[in-house]
Coordinates of C-alpha atoms in Angstrom, one line a residue:
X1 CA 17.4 3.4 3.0
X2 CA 16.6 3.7 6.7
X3 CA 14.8 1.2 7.7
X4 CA 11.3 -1.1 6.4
X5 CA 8.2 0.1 6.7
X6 CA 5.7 -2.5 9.0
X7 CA 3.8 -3.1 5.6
X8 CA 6.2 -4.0 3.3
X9 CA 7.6 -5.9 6.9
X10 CA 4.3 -8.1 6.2
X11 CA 2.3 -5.9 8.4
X12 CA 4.1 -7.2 11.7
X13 CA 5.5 -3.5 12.4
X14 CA 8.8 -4.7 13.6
X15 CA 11.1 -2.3 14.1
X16 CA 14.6 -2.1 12.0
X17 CA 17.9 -3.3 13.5
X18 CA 20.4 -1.2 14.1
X19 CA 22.2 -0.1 10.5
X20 CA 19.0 0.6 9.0
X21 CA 18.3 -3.3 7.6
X22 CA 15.7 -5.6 8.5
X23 CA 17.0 -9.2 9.0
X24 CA 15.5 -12.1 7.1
X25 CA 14.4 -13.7 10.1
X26 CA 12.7 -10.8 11.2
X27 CA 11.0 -10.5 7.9
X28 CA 9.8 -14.7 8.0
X29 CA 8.6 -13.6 11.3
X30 CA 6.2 -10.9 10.3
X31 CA 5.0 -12.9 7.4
X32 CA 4.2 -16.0 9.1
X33 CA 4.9 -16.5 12.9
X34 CA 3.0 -13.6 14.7
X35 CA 0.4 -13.9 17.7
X36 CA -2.4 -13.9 15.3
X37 CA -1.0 -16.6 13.5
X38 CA 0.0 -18.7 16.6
X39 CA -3.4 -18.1 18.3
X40 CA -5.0 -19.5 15.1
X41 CA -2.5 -22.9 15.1
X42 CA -3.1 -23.1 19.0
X43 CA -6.9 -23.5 18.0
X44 CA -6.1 -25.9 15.0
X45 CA -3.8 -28.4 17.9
X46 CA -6.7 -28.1 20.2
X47 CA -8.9 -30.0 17.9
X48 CA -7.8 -33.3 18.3
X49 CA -7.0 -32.8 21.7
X50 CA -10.6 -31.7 22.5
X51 CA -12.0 -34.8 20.5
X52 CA -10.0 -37.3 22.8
X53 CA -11.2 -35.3 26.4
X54 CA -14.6 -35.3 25.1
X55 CA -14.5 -38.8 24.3
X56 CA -12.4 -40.5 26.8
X57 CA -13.9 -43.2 29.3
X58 CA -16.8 -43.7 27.2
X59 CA -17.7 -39.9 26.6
X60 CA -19.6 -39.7 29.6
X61 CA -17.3 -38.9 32.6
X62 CA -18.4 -35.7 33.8
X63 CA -14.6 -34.8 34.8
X64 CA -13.0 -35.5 31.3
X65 CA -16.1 -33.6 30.0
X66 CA -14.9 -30.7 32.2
X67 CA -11.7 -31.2 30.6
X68 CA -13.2 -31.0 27.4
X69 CA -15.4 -28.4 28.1
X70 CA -12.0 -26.1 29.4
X71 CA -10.2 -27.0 25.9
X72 CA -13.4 -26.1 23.8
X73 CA -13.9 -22.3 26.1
X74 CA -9.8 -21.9 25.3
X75 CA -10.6 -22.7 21.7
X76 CA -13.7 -19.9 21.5
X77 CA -11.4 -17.4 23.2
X78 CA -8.7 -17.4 20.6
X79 CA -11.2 -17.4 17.8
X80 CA -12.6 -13.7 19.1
X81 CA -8.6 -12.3 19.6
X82 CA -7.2 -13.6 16.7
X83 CA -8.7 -11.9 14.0
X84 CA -9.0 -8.8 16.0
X85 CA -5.1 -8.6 16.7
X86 CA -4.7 -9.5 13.1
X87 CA -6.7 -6.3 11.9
X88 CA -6.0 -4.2 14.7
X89 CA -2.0 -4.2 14.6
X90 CA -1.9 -5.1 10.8
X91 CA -1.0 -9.3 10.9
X92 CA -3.3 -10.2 8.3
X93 CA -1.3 -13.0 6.1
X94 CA -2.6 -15.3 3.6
X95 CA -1.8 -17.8 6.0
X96 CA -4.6 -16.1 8.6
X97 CA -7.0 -16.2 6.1
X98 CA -7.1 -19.8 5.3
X99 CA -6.3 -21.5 8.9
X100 CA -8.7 -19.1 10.7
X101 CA -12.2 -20.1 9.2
X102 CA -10.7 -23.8 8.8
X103 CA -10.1 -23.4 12.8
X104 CA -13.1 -22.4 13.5
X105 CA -15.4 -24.7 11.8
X106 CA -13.0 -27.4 12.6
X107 CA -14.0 -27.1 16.7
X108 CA -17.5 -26.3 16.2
X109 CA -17.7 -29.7 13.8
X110 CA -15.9 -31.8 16.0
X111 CA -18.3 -30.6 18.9
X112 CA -21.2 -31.2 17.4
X113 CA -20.7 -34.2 15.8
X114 CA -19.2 -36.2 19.0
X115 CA -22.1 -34.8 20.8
X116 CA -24.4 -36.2 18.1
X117 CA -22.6 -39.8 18.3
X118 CA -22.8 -39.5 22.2
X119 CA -26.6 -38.9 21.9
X120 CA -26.4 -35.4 23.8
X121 CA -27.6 -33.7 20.5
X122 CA -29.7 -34.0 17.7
X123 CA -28.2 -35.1 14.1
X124 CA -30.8 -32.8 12.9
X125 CA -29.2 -29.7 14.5
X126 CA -25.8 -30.9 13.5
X127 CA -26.7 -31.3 9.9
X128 CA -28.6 -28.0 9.7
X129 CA -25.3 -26.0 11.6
X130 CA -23.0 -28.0 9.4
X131 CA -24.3 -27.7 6.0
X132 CA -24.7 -24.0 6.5
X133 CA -21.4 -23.3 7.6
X134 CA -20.1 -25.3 4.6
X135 CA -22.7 -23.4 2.2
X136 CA -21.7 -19.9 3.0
X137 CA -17.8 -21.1 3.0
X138 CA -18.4 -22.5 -0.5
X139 CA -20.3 -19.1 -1.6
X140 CA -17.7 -17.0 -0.6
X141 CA -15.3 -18.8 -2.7
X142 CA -17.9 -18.4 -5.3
X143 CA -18.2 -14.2 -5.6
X144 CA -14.4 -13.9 -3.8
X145 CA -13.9 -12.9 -8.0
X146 CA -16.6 -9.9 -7.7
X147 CA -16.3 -8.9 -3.7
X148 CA -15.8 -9.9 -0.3
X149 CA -19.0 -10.5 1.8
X150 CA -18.3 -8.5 5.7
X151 CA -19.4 -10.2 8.4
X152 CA -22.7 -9.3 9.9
X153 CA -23.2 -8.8 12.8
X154 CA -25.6 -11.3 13.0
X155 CA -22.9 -13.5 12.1
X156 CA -21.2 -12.8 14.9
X157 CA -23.7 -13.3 17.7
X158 CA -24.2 -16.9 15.4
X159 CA -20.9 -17.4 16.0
X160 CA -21.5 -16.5 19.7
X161 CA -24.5 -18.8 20.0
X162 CA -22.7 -22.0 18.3
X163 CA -20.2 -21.8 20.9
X164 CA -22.1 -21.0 24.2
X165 CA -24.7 -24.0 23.0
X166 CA -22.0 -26.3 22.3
X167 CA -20.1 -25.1 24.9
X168 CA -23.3 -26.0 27.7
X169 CA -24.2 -29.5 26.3
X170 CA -20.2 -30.3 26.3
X171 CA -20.9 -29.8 30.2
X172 CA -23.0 -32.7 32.0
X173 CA -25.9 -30.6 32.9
X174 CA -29.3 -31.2 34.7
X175 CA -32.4 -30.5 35.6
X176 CA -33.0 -26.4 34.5
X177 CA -29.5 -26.0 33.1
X178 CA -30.2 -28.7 30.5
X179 CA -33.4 -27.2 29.6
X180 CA -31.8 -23.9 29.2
X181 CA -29.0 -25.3 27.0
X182 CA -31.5 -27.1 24.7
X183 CA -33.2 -23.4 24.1
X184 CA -30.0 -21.6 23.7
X185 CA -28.9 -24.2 20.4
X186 CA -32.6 -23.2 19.6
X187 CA -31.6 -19.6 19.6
X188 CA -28.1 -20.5 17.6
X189 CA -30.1 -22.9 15.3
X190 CA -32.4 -19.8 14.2
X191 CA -29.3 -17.6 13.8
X192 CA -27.7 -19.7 12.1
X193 CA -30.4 -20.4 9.1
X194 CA -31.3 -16.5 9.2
X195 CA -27.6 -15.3 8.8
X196 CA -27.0 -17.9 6.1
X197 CA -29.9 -17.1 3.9
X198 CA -28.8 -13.4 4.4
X199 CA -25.3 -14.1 3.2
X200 CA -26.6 -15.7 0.5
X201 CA -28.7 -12.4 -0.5
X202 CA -25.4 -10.7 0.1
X203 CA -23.4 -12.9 -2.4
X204 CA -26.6 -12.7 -4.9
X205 CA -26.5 -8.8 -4.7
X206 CA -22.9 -8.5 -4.9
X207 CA -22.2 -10.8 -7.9
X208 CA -25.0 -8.8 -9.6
X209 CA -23.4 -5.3 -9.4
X210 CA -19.8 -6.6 -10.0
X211 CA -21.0 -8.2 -13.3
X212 CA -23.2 -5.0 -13.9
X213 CA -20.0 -2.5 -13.4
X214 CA -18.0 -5.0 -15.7
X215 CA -20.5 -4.5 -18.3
X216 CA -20.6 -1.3 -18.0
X217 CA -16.7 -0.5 -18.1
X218 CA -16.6 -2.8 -21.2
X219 CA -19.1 -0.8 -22.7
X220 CA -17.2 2.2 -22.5
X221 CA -14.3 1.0 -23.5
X222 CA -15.4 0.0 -26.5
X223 CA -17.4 3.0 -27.5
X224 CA -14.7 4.8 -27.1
X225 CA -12.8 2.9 -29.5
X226 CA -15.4 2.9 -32.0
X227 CA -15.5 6.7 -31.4
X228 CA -11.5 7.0 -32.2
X229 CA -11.6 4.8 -35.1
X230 CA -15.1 6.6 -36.9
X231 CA -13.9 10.3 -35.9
X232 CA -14.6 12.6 -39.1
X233 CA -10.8 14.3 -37.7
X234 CA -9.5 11.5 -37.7
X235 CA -8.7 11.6 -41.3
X236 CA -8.4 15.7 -41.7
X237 CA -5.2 15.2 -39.3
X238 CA -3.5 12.8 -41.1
X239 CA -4.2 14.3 -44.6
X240 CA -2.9 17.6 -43.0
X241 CA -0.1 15.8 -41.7
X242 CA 1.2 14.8 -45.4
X243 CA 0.1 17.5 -47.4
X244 CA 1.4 20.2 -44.9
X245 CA -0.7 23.2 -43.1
X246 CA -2.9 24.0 -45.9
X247 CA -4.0 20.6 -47.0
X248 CA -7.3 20.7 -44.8
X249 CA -8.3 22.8 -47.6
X250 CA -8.1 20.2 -50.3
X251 CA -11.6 19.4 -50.0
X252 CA -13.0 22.6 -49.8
X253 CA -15.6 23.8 -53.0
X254 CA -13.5 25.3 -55.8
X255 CA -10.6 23.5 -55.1
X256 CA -9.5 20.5 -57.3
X257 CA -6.9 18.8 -57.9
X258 CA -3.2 20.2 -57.2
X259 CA -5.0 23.9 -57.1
X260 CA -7.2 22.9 -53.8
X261 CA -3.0 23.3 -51.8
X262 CA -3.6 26.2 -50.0
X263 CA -0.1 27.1 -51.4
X264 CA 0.6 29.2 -55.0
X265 CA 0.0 27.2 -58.1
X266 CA 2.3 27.9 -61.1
X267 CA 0.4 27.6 -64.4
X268 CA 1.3 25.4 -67.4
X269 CA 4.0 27.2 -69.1
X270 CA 5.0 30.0 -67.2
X271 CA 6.2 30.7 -63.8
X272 CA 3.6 33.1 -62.9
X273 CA 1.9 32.0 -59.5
X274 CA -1.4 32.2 -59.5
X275 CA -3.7 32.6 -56.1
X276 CA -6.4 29.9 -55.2
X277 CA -9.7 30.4 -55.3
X278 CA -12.0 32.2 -52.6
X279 CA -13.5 29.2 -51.7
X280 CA -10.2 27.2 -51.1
X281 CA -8.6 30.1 -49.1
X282 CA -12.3 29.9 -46.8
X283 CA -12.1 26.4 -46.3
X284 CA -8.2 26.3 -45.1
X285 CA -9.4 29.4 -42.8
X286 CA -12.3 27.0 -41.1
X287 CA -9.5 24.3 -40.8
X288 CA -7.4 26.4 -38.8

């Protein structure tokens, strides 16, 4: 062979070496370690790091909350490349498709629920964002058997929401800026209960047709096994099979017993052949 195609490469489209073989740590590489990947881990290490800015020197230094802030943008920024590179320049590895939402929800959580302990935000809010993330992640575990739900695009401007409203109260704002902040999570709040209950009509639908189509193909299936096994040919073919070309005409009226064989039948006592009857010779003519 001359080379490996990007796919079977793990979808990282590296190219082959020279001599027309793809080294093994070329191959690891596209399974595992590509930008997508990294971008996704980057956000995953940020986490923690985010946590500590946000709450360091009491929680309330507007400088380590700038900090913070900078950490949470840099977090938002790799969530909207990752999963584009990964699809765009085929990267997607089972690895992607775990850490990614993981990521995600991992920096929105930890943002809302420091700003909730710091008394910047609601428990309410956080409880309403949080539960719904968790719901939909549960659901999609739930019909992953009968489909994949898409993202909406409402999910996405949810997605955009989260972050901006997160992203404004992580900032010590006043005055105007903090009453525009407060309407923005408003905005995100809404999105977020609209685009989950939609997702779960989604799921509902979806489930519904799989389990419909399933029925349907089992249905068929076994009709047409009940068709094979009750077909009135069924038996004509294998009788013909044993009894040779003519049998087909043993049951044909006027033919009984060995003088229904559509071949010459020698009488008792002599050697004289005699022909069958009209009706035997008709029937072995419809067979054929």
């Amino acid at each position: 062979m001359t080379g490996v195609p990007a796919s079977a490469a793990g979808g990282s489209g590296a190219k082959p070496v020279r001599g027309g073989k793809l080294g093994t740590a070329a191959v690891n590489q596209a399974s595992l370690w590509n930008i997508a990947n990294i971008l996704t881990m980057v956000r995953l290490l940020l986490v923690p790091g985010f946590v500590m800015l946000l709450l360091h020197n009491g929680g309330y230094d507007p400088v380590w909350r700038s900090f913070a802030w900078a950490a949470f943008a840099v977090a938002m920024i790799t969530d909207l490349f990752d999963g584009h590179l990964a699809r765009a320049y085929n990267l997607v590895t089972d690895f992607g498709k775990i850490a990614d939402p993981i990521a995600d929800k991992a920096i929105m959580g930890a943002a809302l629920v420091c700003l909730s302990v710091l008394g910047d935000l609601p428990w309410w809010i956080t409880g309403v964002i949080l539960a719904r993330e968790l719901g939909i992640t549960l659901m999609r575990f739930w019909v992953i058997r009968h489909a994949v739900i898409p993202a909406s695009r409402g999910g996405k401007l949810k997605t955009l929401a989260q972050g901006t409203a997160a992203g404004m109260y992580v900032l010590v704002l006043t005055g105007p800026l903090a009453t525009l902040r407060f309407w923005v999570m408003m905005v995100a709040v809404v999105l977020t209960v609209v685009t989950g209950l939609d997702y779960v009509r989604q799921a509902v639908v979806l489930r519904r047709r799989s389990l419909a189509a399933e029925r349907a193909a089992v249905g068929r299936t076994t009709e047409a096994l009940n068709e094979a096994a009750g077909s009135p040919g069924a038996g004509v073919a294998d009788a013909g099979a044993g009894n040779g070309p003519a049998a087909g005409a043993s049951g044909a009226p006027g033919a009984s017993g060995a003088g229904a064989s559509g071949s010459a039948v020698r009488v008792s006592g002599g050697s004289t052949p005699v022909e069958p009857t009209v009706g035997a010779r008709d029937g072995a003519d419809a067979e054929r």
